Amino acid sequence: MTMPSETVDRTWSPVLDGVHAAELDCLQANLAVLADRHHGAGTHVALGAAPRFAPAFPPDGPPSLDVPLDGRLTEASRLLGLAVAVREDGVDGPALRRLAAAHGPLYVVGDAHTMPWVPYFGQKHMEHSFLLTAVGDSCTVVDAYHNDTPWGSARPAVWRMAVADFDAAAPKSSAFAVTASAVPALDVGAELAASARALGFVDRYVEAVREHGDRPAGWDALVLDVWLVARTRALHARWLARAGVDDGGRAARGAAAWLTLAAQTYVAMRRARRGGGMSGALVDRVHELLVADRDLAVELAVRSAVVGALATVLELDPAGVAGPLRELPRFNSFRLVDVIERVEAALRVELDPDDLATGDLRDVDALAGLFRRAVSGP
């Protein structure tokens, strides 16, 4: 097989330049390219709206935060307006070329072990995506993946390949013809609330990590999970800023802390393979950062719900919702009941009747604190 030649493409290279590829996994990266190609630079940042913490707990292995292909496709549909029009699984190179000729650019998922433009080529079997954007006398492959590996670095680029070499690179893949509709309008408050609810699995996840901390499979899973969370949190911080959610920079600082931990965890895994096991202090740090993520998610979700409900009921600009409740225009006890019921519905909690008799109903911050405690639990 001849190694593909990197090239510059008038259509796709400018799109790649605008993708925050270091904040995406290998399945998201090329869905992000499609979104920005159809809807403009930065569209893909909406993927950061949903940093769902959804660990899987297999009965015979360590927990995993890896998001499967169907999950990433569902996210792309809900957040980016991308829909799968045609899907074919188990197809070879010639079939991919026929599909691309019939439907245009394809989103393709196959085995990185056979793809010569990524450092996993001949080294590691893993699911990996790319775009097949042109076929004819040669094939054009677009891949936005960005990562550093023991076998070299992957960076977003466009490659041109001989037909025979492309067929060898994609012996068995899943192919998707993707259509783009209007980008969905997201309810920021609802996204924040859903993210906060998902982080309720933190303690169970960390307990499962500890149970598998003395086995190589557990080390490998933890390294991948921390790497994935670091990217997820970085994109989430970017989305929060774009959505106008003021978190005082806490999400960005948390993402930076995860990135540091990702490097530490990888080094610890390499050392553990030489004997001695993984340090329990690393798992403690994972727990600490997840709890910080959870606390921030709850705070942002509650604040958004409380301010949003008050603004709606009192017909106010959200920017002006602050201070003592009785000083807000049109506020009265009847409208407070409406506000509380709206917040309870948004956060899926119900306040204890005793809480309604406390001084926590005096101002916006106190009301938010009351709901924050209800969401977080005792």
mmCIF file with all atom_site columns, C-alpha atoms in Angstrom, residues 39-119:
data_model
loop_
_atom_site.group_PDB
_atom_site.id
_atom_site.type_symbol
_atom_site.label_atom_id
_atom_site.label_alt_id
_atom_site.label_comp_id
_atom_site.label_asym_id
_atom_site.label_entity_id
_atom_site.label_seq_id
_atom_site.pdbx_PDB_ins_code
_atom_site.Cartn_x
_atom_site.Cartn_y
_atom_site.Cartn_z
_atom_site.occupancy
_atom_site.B_iso_or_equiv
_atom_site.pdbx_formal_charge
_atom_site.auth_seq_id
_atom_site.auth_comp_id
_atom_site.auth_asym_id
_atom_site.auth_atom_id
_atom_site.pdbx_PDB_model_num
ATOM 1  C CA . HIS A 1 39  ? -24.190 25.416 8.500  1.00 0.00 ? 39  HIS A CA 1
ATOM 2  C CA . GLY A 1 40  ? -21.025 27.452 8.915  1.00 0.00 ? 40  GLY A CA 1
ATOM 3  C CA . ALA A 1 41  ? -17.962 27.607 11.125 1.00 0.00 ? 41  ALA A CA 1
ATOM 4  C CA . GLY A 1 42  ? -18.545 26.906 14.797 1.00 0.00 ? 42  GLY A CA 1
ATOM 5  C CA . THR A 1 43  ? -21.808 25.010 14.379 1.00 0.00 ? 43  THR A CA 1
ATOM 6  C CA . HIS A 1 44  ? -20.182 21.918 15.884 1.00 0.00 ? 44  HIS A CA 1
ATOM 7  C CA . VAL A 1 45  ? -19.713 23.655 19.247 1.00 0.00 ? 45  VAL A CA 1
ATOM 8  C CA . ALA A 1 46  ? -23.343 22.726 19.958 1.00 0.00 ? 46  ALA A CA 1
ATOM 9  C CA . LEU A 1 47  ? -22.033 19.205 20.635 1.00 0.00 ? 47  LEU A CA 1
ATOM 10 C CA . GLY A 1 48  ? -20.734 20.702 23.877 1.00 0.00 ? 48  GLY A CA 1
ATOM 11 C CA . ALA A 1 49  ? -24.280 21.355 25.055 1.00 0.00 ? 49  ALA A CA 1
ATOM 12 C CA . ALA A 1 50  ? -24.699 17.750 26.129 1.00 0.00 ? 50  ALA A CA 1
ATOM 13 C CA . PRO A 1 51  ? -21.694 16.465 28.096 1.00 0.00 ? 51  PRO A CA 1
ATOM 14 C CA . ARG A 1 52  ? -23.773 13.590 29.388 1.00 0.00 ? 52  ARG A CA 1
ATOM 15 C CA . PHE A 1 53  ? -22.076 11.447 32.001 1.00 0.00 ? 53  PHE A CA 1
ATOM 16 C CA . ALA A 1 54  ? -23.490 8.039  31.074 1.00 0.00 ? 54  ALA A CA 1
ATOM 17 C CA . PRO A 1 55  ? -21.205 5.249  32.264 1.00 0.00 ? 55  PRO A CA 1
ATOM 18 C CA . ALA A 1 56  ? -21.767 1.695  31.133 1.00 0.00 ? 56  ALA A CA 1
ATOM 19 C CA . PHE A 1 57  ? -21.301 -1.036 33.740 1.00 0.00 ? 57  PHE A CA 1
ATOM 20 C CA . PRO A 1 58  ? -20.583 -4.321 31.935 1.00 0.00 ? 58  PRO A CA 1
ATOM 21 C CA . PRO A 1 59  ? -20.962 -7.374 34.173 1.00 0.00 ? 59  PRO A CA 1
ATOM 22 C CA . ASP A 1 60  ? -17.483 -8.726 33.448 1.00 0.00 ? 60  ASP A CA 1
ATOM 23 C CA . GLY A 1 61  ? -15.343 -5.641 32.976 1.00 0.00 ? 61  GLY A CA 1
ATOM 24 C CA . PRO A 1 62  ? -14.522 -2.110 34.105 1.00 0.00 ? 62  PRO A CA 1
ATOM 25 C CA . PRO A 1 63  ? -16.957 0.770  33.671 1.00 0.00 ? 63  PRO A CA 1
ATOM 26 C CA . SER A 1 64  ? -16.704 2.839  30.517 1.00 0.00 ? 64  SER A CA 1
ATOM 27 C CA . LEU A 1 65  ? -17.666 6.357  29.461 1.00 0.00 ? 65  LEU A CA 1
ATOM 28 C CA . ASP A 1 66  ? -17.126 5.598  25.781 1.00 0.00 ? 66  ASP A CA 1
ATOM 29 C CA . VAL A 1 67  ? -20.089 6.724  23.668 1.00 0.00 ? 67  VAL A CA 1
ATOM 30 C CA . PRO A 1 68  ? -21.039 4.211  20.928 1.00 0.00 ? 68  PRO A CA 1
ATOM 31 C CA . LEU A 1 69  ? -21.571 5.161  17.307 1.00 0.00 ? 69  LEU A CA 1
ATOM 32 C CA . ASP A 1 70  ? -25.367 5.219  17.500 1.00 0.00 ? 70  ASP A CA 1
ATOM 33 C CA . GLY A 1 71  ? -25.132 7.557  20.466 1.00 0.00 ? 71  GLY A CA 1
ATOM 34 C CA . ARG A 1 72  ? -22.928 9.975  18.541 1.00 0.00 ? 72  ARG A CA 1
ATOM 35 C CA . LEU A 1 73  ? -25.312 9.877  15.563 1.00 0.00 ? 73  LEU A CA 1
ATOM 36 C CA . THR A 1 74  ? -28.244 10.635 17.854 1.00 0.00 ? 74  THR A CA 1
ATOM 37 C CA . GLU A 1 75  ? -26.372 13.594 19.326 1.00 0.00 ? 75  GLU A CA 1
ATOM 38 C CA . ALA A 1 76  ? -25.551 14.905 15.854 1.00 0.00 ? 76  ALA A CA 1
ATOM 39 C CA . SER A 1 77  ? -29.207 14.729 14.900 1.00 0.00 ? 77  SER A CA 1
ATOM 40 C CA . ARG A 1 78  ? -30.515 16.409 18.053 1.00 0.00 ? 78  ARG A CA 1
ATOM 41 C CA . LEU A 1 79  ? -27.837 19.082 18.362 1.00 0.00 ? 79  LEU A CA 1
ATOM 42 C CA . LEU A 1 80  ? -26.617 19.701 14.806 1.00 0.00 ? 80  LEU A CA 1
ATOM 43 C CA . GLY A 1 81  ? -29.560 18.814 12.583 1.00 0.00 ? 81  GLY A CA 1
ATOM 44 C CA . LEU A 1 82  ? -27.667 15.999 10.844 1.00 0.00 ? 82  LEU A CA 1
ATOM 45 C CA . ALA A 1 83  ? -29.757 12.983 9.832  1.00 0.00 ? 83  ALA A CA 1
ATOM 46 C CA . VAL A 1 84  ? -28.778 9.639  8.362  1.00 0.00 ? 84  VAL A CA 1
ATOM 47 C CA . ALA A 1 85  ? -30.526 9.238  5.016  1.00 0.00 ? 85  ALA A CA 1
ATOM 48 C CA . VAL A 1 86  ? -28.789 6.013  3.984  1.00 0.00 ? 86  VAL A CA 1
ATOM 49 C CA . ARG A 1 87  ? -26.888 3.510  6.121  1.00 0.00 ? 87  ARG A CA 1
ATOM 50 C CA . GLU A 1 88  ? -25.095 0.397  4.956  1.00 0.00 ? 88  GLU A CA 1
ATOM 51 C CA . ASP A 1 89  ? -23.006 -1.791 7.246  1.00 0.00 ? 89  ASP A CA 1
ATOM 52 C CA . GLY A 1 90  ? -20.246 -4.240 6.412  1.00 0.00 ? 90  GLY A CA 1
ATOM 53 C CA . VAL A 1 91  ? -19.411 -2.672 3.053  1.00 0.00 ? 91  VAL A CA 1
ATOM 54 C CA . ASP A 1 92  ? -16.018 -2.856 1.327  1.00 0.00 ? 92  ASP A CA 1
ATOM 55 C CA . GLY A 1 93  ? -14.048 -0.212 -0.542 1.00 0.00 ? 93  GLY A CA 1
ATOM 56 C CA . PRO A 1 94  ? -15.711 -0.651 -3.966 1.00 0.00 ? 94  PRO A CA 1
ATOM 57 C CA . ALA A 1 95  ? -19.156 -0.463 -2.333 1.00 0.00 ? 95  ALA A CA 1
ATOM 58 C CA . LEU A 1 96  ? -18.142 2.712  -0.482 1.00 0.00 ? 96  LEU A CA 1
ATOM 59 C CA . ARG A 1 97  ? -17.054 4.273  -3.755 1.00 0.00 ? 97  ARG A CA 1
ATOM 60 C CA . ARG A 1 98  ? -20.347 3.364  -5.418 1.00 0.00 ? 98  ARG A CA 1
ATOM 61 C CA . LEU A 1 99  ? -22.298 4.848  -2.521 1.00 0.00 ? 99  LEU A CA 1
ATOM 62 C CA . ALA A 1 100 ? -20.256 8.058  -2.609 1.00 0.00 ? 100 ALA A CA 1
ATOM 63 C CA . ALA A 1 101 ? -20.820 8.370  -6.333 1.00 0.00 ? 101 ALA A CA 1
ATOM 64 C CA . ALA A 1 102 ? -24.561 8.000  -5.803 1.00 0.00 ? 102 ALA A CA 1
ATOM 65 C CA . HIS A 1 103 ? -25.059 10.068 -2.629 1.00 0.00 ? 103 HIS A CA 1
ATOM 66 C CA . GLY A 1 104 ? -22.119 12.446 -2.348 1.00 0.00 ? 104 GLY A CA 1
ATOM 67 C CA . PRO A 1 105 ? -19.791 12.694 0.671  1.00 0.00 ? 105 PRO A CA 1
ATOM 68 C CA . LEU A 1 106 ? -20.087 9.769  3.058  1.00 0.00 ? 106 LEU A CA 1
ATOM 69 C CA . TYR A 1 107 ? -19.472 9.551  6.785  1.00 0.00 ? 107 TYR A CA 1
ATOM 70 C CA . VAL A 1 108 ? -17.620 6.249  7.175  1.00 0.00 ? 108 VAL A CA 1
ATOM 71 C CA . VAL A 1 109 ? -16.723 4.249  10.286 1.00 0.00 ? 109 VAL A CA 1
ATOM 72 C CA . GLY A 1 110 ? -14.232 1.404  10.108 1.00 0.00 ? 110 GLY A CA 1
ATOM 73 C CA . ASP A 1 111 ? -11.121 -0.033 11.747 1.00 0.00 ? 111 ASP A CA 1
ATOM 74 C CA . ALA A 1 112 ? -8.231  2.412  12.259 1.00 0.00 ? 112 ALA A CA 1
ATOM 75 C CA . HIS A 1 113 ? -5.829  -0.527 12.002 1.00 0.00 ? 113 HIS A CA 1
ATOM 76 C CA . THR A 1 114 ? -6.216  -0.501 8.203  1.00 0.00 ? 114 THR A CA 1
ATOM 77 C CA . MET A 1 115 ? -6.207  3.296  7.696  1.00 0.00 ? 115 MET A CA 1
ATOM 78 C CA . PRO A 1 116 ? -2.723  4.496  6.679  1.00 0.00 ? 116 PRO A CA 1
ATOM 79 C CA . TRP A 1 117 ? -3.356  8.188  7.420  1.00 0.00 ? 117 TRP A CA 1
ATOM 80 C CA . VAL A 1 118 ? -3.761  7.630  11.181 1.00 0.00 ? 118 VAL A CA 1
ATOM 81 C CA . PRO A 1 119 ? -1.018  6.530  13.593 1.00 0.00 ? 119 PRO A CA 1
#
